[in-house]
Coordinates of C-alpha atoms in Angstrom, one line a residue:
X14 CA 207.4 -135.1 219.7
X15 CA 205.2 -132.8 221.7
X16 CA 206.4 -129.2 223.3
X17 CA 205.3 -127.3 225.9
X18 CA 206.1 -124.2 223.1
X19 CA 207.1 -123.3 219.1
X20 CA 209.5 -120.5 219.5
X21 CA 210.6 -118.7 216.0
X22 CA 212.8 -115.8 215.5
X23 CA 211.3 -114.0 213.3
X24 CA 213.6 -112.3 210.5
X25 CA 214.3 -115.2 207.7
X26 CA 211.9 -117.4 210.0
X27 CA 208.6 -115.9 209.6
X28 CA 209.5 -112.6 207.9
X29 CA 211.1 -112.4 204.5
X30 CA 214.2 -109.2 205.4
X31 CA 214.3 -109.0 201.1
X32 CA 210.7 -108.8 201.0
X33 CA 211.2 -104.5 201.3
X34 CA 213.9 -104.8 198.3
X35 CA 212.4 -107.0 196.3
X36 CA 209.1 -105.2 196.5
X37 CA 210.7 -102.1 195.4
X38 CA 212.8 -103.9 192.8
X39 CA 211.6 -101.2 189.5
X40 CA 212.8 -98.6 192.1
X41 CA 216.3 -99.3 193.0
X42 CA 216.9 -100.7 190.2
X43 CA 219.8 -103.8 189.0
X44 CA 221.2 -103.3 192.1
X45 CA 218.5 -104.6 194.2
X46 CA 219.4 -108.3 195.4
X47 CA 222.9 -106.3 196.2
X48 CA 222.1 -103.8 197.9
X49 CA 219.1 -106.7 200.1
X50 CA 221.9 -109.0 201.0
X51 CA 224.1 -106.0 202.6
X52 CA 221.6 -104.3 204.8
X53 CA 221.1 -107.5 205.9
X54 CA 224.6 -108.2 206.5
X55 CA 225.4 -105.4 208.7
X56 CA 223.1 -105.1 210.3
X57 CA 223.3 -109.0 211.8
X58 CA 227.3 -107.6 212.4
X59 CA 226.4 -104.4 213.7
X60 CA 224.7 -106.1 216.7
X61 CA 226.8 -108.7 217.0
X62 CA 229.5 -105.9 217.9
X63 CA 227.8 -103.7 219.4
X64 CA 226.6 -107.0 222.3
X65 CA 230.4 -107.6 222.6
X66 CA 230.7 -104.2 222.7
X67 CA 228.2 -103.7 225.3
X68 CA 227.3 -100.0 223.2
X69 CA 223.6 -101.2 222.9
X70 CA 221.0 -99.8 220.1
X71 CA 218.0 -101.2 219.9
X72 CA 217.1 -103.6 215.9
X73 CA 215.3 -100.5 214.7
X74 CA 218.5 -97.8 215.0
X75 CA 220.8 -100.6 213.5
X76 CA 218.3 -101.5 210.5
X77 CA 218.8 -97.8 210.3
X78 CA 222.6 -97.4 209.9
X79 CA 222.6 -100.2 208.0
X80 CA 220.7 -99.3 205.1
X81 CA 222.3 -95.8 205.1
X82 CA 225.9 -98.1 205.0
X83 CA 224.3 -100.5 201.5
X84 CA 223.4 -97.0 200.0
X85 CA 226.6 -95.5 200.4
X86 CA 228.4 -98.3 198.9
X87 CA 226.4 -98.2 195.9
X88 CA 225.9 -94.6 194.7
X89 CA 224.6 -96.1 191.5
X90 CA 221.0 -96.3 193.8
X91 CA 218.8 -93.6 194.6
X92 CA 219.3 -92.6 197.9
X93 CA 215.5 -90.8 197.7
X94 CA 214.4 -94.9 198.2
X95 CA 215.7 -94.8 201.9
X96 CA 212.4 -94.0 203.6
X97 CA 210.6 -96.2 201.2
X98 CA 212.4 -99.3 202.0
X99 CA 212.1 -98.5 206.2
X100 CA 208.6 -98.2 205.5
X101 CA 208.7 -101.8 204.1
X102 CA 210.7 -103.3 206.4
X103 CA 208.6 -102.2 209.7
X104 CA 206.1 -104.2 207.5
X105 CA 207.6 -107.4 206.3
X106 CA 205.8 -110.0 204.5
X107 CA 205.5 -113.2 206.1
X108 CA 206.8 -116.9 203.9
X109 CA 203.7 -118.2 202.4
X110 CA 203.9 -121.6 205.0
X111 CA 203.3 -119.4 208.6
X112 CA 199.7 -118.5 209.0
X113 CA 199.1 -122.9 208.5
X114 CA 201.6 -123.9 209.7
X115 CA 201.8 -122.1 213.6
X116 CA 198.1 -122.1 213.5
X117 CA 197.9 -126.3 213.6
X118 CA 200.9 -125.3 216.3
X119 CA 198.8 -123.6 218.6
X120 CA 196.1 -126.0 217.7
X121 CA 197.8 -128.6 218.9
X122 CA 197.8 -126.7 222.6
X123 CA 201.0 -125.2 222.5
X124 CA 202.5 -121.8 222.9
X125 CA 203.7 -119.9 220.2
X126 CA 206.0 -117.6 220.8
X127 CA 209.0 -115.3 218.9
X128 CA 212.0 -114.9 220.4
X129 CA 214.1 -112.1 218.5
X130 CA 217.0 -109.1 218.7
X131 CA 213.4 -107.0 216.8
X132 CA 212.5 -103.6 218.8
X133 CA 208.3 -104.2 220.1
X134 CA 207.2 -101.5 217.2
X135 CA 208.9 -103.7 214.9
X136 CA 208.2 -107.0 216.1
X137 CA 204.0 -105.7 217.0
X138 CA 204.1 -104.4 213.1
X139 CA 204.9 -106.9 211.6
X140 CA 202.7 -109.3 213.7
X141 CA 200.1 -106.9 213.0
X142 CA 200.7 -106.8 209.0
X143 CA 200.9 -110.2 208.8
X144 CA 197.4 -111.2 209.9
X145 CA 199.4 -113.1 212.9
X146 CA 198.6 -111.2 215.8
X147 CA 195.8 -113.5 216.8
X148 CA 197.8 -116.7 216.8
X149 CA 201.3 -114.9 218.5
X150 CA 201.4 -116.1 222.0
X151 CA 203.9 -114.1 223.2
X152 CA 206.7 -111.8 221.5
X153 CA 210.1 -112.2 223.2
X154 CA 212.6 -109.5 221.9
X155 CA 216.1 -108.4 222.9
X156 CA 215.1 -105.3 223.9
X157 CA 214.3 -106.3 227.0
X158 CA 217.8 -107.1 228.1
X159 CA 219.6 -104.9 226.1
X160 CA 221.6 -107.3 224.6
X161 CA 221.1 -109.8 221.4
X162 CA 221.4 -112.2 220.4
X163 CA 223.6 -115.6 220.9
X164 CA 223.5 -114.1 224.0
X165 CA 222.3 -116.9 227.0
X166 CA 220.5 -114.9 228.9
X167 CA 218.4 -114.2 224.9
X168 CA 217.6 -117.4 225.4
X169 CA 216.7 -117.6 228.4
X170 CA 213.9 -115.1 228.5
X171 CA 211.3 -118.2 227.4
X172 CA 212.2 -120.4 230.0
X173 CA 211.9 -118.3 232.5
X174 CA 208.8 -116.4 232.0
X175 CA 207.3 -120.2 230.8
X176 CA 208.9 -122.0 234.1
X177 CA 209.4 -124.9 231.6
X178 CA 213.3 -126.8 231.2
X179 CA 215.0 -125.3 227.6
X180 CA 214.4 -129.0 225.8
X181 CA 210.7 -128.7 227.0
X182 CA 211.4 -126.1 223.7
X183 CA 211.1 -125.9 220.0
X184 CA 213.0 -123.5 218.6
X185 CA 213.1 -122.0 214.6
X186 CA 215.3 -120.4 213.4
X187 CA 216.7 -119.6 209.7
X188 CA 220.4 -118.2 211.0
X189 CA 222.6 -120.8 212.0
X190 CA 224.5 -118.5 214.4
X191 CA 221.6 -118.4 216.4
X192 CA 220.8 -122.3 215.4
X193 CA 223.7 -122.9 217.8
X194 CA 223.6 -120.4 220.4
X195 CA 219.9 -122.4 220.8
X196 CA 221.7 -125.2 221.6
X197 CA 224.3 -124.0 223.1
X198 CA 221.4 -123.0 226.3
X199 CA 219.8 -126.1 225.2
X200 CA 216.4 -126.0 223.3
X201 CA 215.3 -128.3 221.1
X202 CA 216.5 -126.3 217.8
X203 CA 214.8 -126.2 214.4
X204 CA 217.0 -125.1 211.6
X205 CA 215.0 -123.6 208.3
X206 CA 217.7 -123.7 206.3
X207 CA 215.7 -122.1 203.2
X208 CA 218.5 -121.0 200.8
X209 CA 220.3 -124.2 201.3
X210 CA 223.4 -123.3 203.0
X211 CA 225.9 -125.0 204.1
X212 CA 226.0 -126.4 208.2
X213 CA 228.2 -125.0 210.7
X214 CA 229.5 -125.1 214.1
X215 CA 228.9 -128.9 213.8
X216 CA 229.8 -129.3 217.8
X217 CA 226.5 -127.0 218.3
X218 CA 223.8 -129.3 215.2
X219 CA 221.2 -128.6 215.4
X220 CA 218.3 -131.6 216.2
X221 CA 216.2 -131.1 212.9
X222 CA 216.6 -129.7 209.5
X223 CA 214.0 -127.8 207.0
X224 CA 213.7 -127.0 204.3
X225 CA 210.5 -124.4 205.2
X226 CA 208.5 -124.4 207.6
X227 CA 206.0 -126.7 206.5
X228 CA 208.2 -130.0 207.9
X229 CA 207.0 -128.8 211.7

């Protein structure tokens, strides 16, 4: 099926959120994987809680606060790695299939864009670091609205900008909650289930489930 635009979540979909900790595994020690998981979990939790409260802070602030919590929860990890990890998060690696897939989609004549909770500075840095700046047409950040996904107005950033109906947008995310939000809005959601997680939100099902972006 041909779509007017292929829109991608950034973190966990295009960019590997655990790459920062993995890059400095020797400095962190055996608690590295647990630290990375907790950091990510708190980053997302803070975005949802602040959206519900109407007390917005941008995603970079939440990323810093989530790391601080994770480090405080694991006293065996040297806190001197904080600055190193934040710098690495600002320059996350993309998954290996990403450049080729995005180039192929763009060659079809479709728009290729990002829709993310990330702040503009975070997203621009990640895109530039992965050399995707010549492929990505547009970067949509929730910072323009000061509310995080899964608020419907976030997904509407794309349809308003492209003057397209929701069903003309193929939306890819590795986060099942994000896919649920996109399905409710009316996008054609494609769940990139990289970690073979069990399904959730059965009433808000994806149109397609893939193990990576390669299937697009």
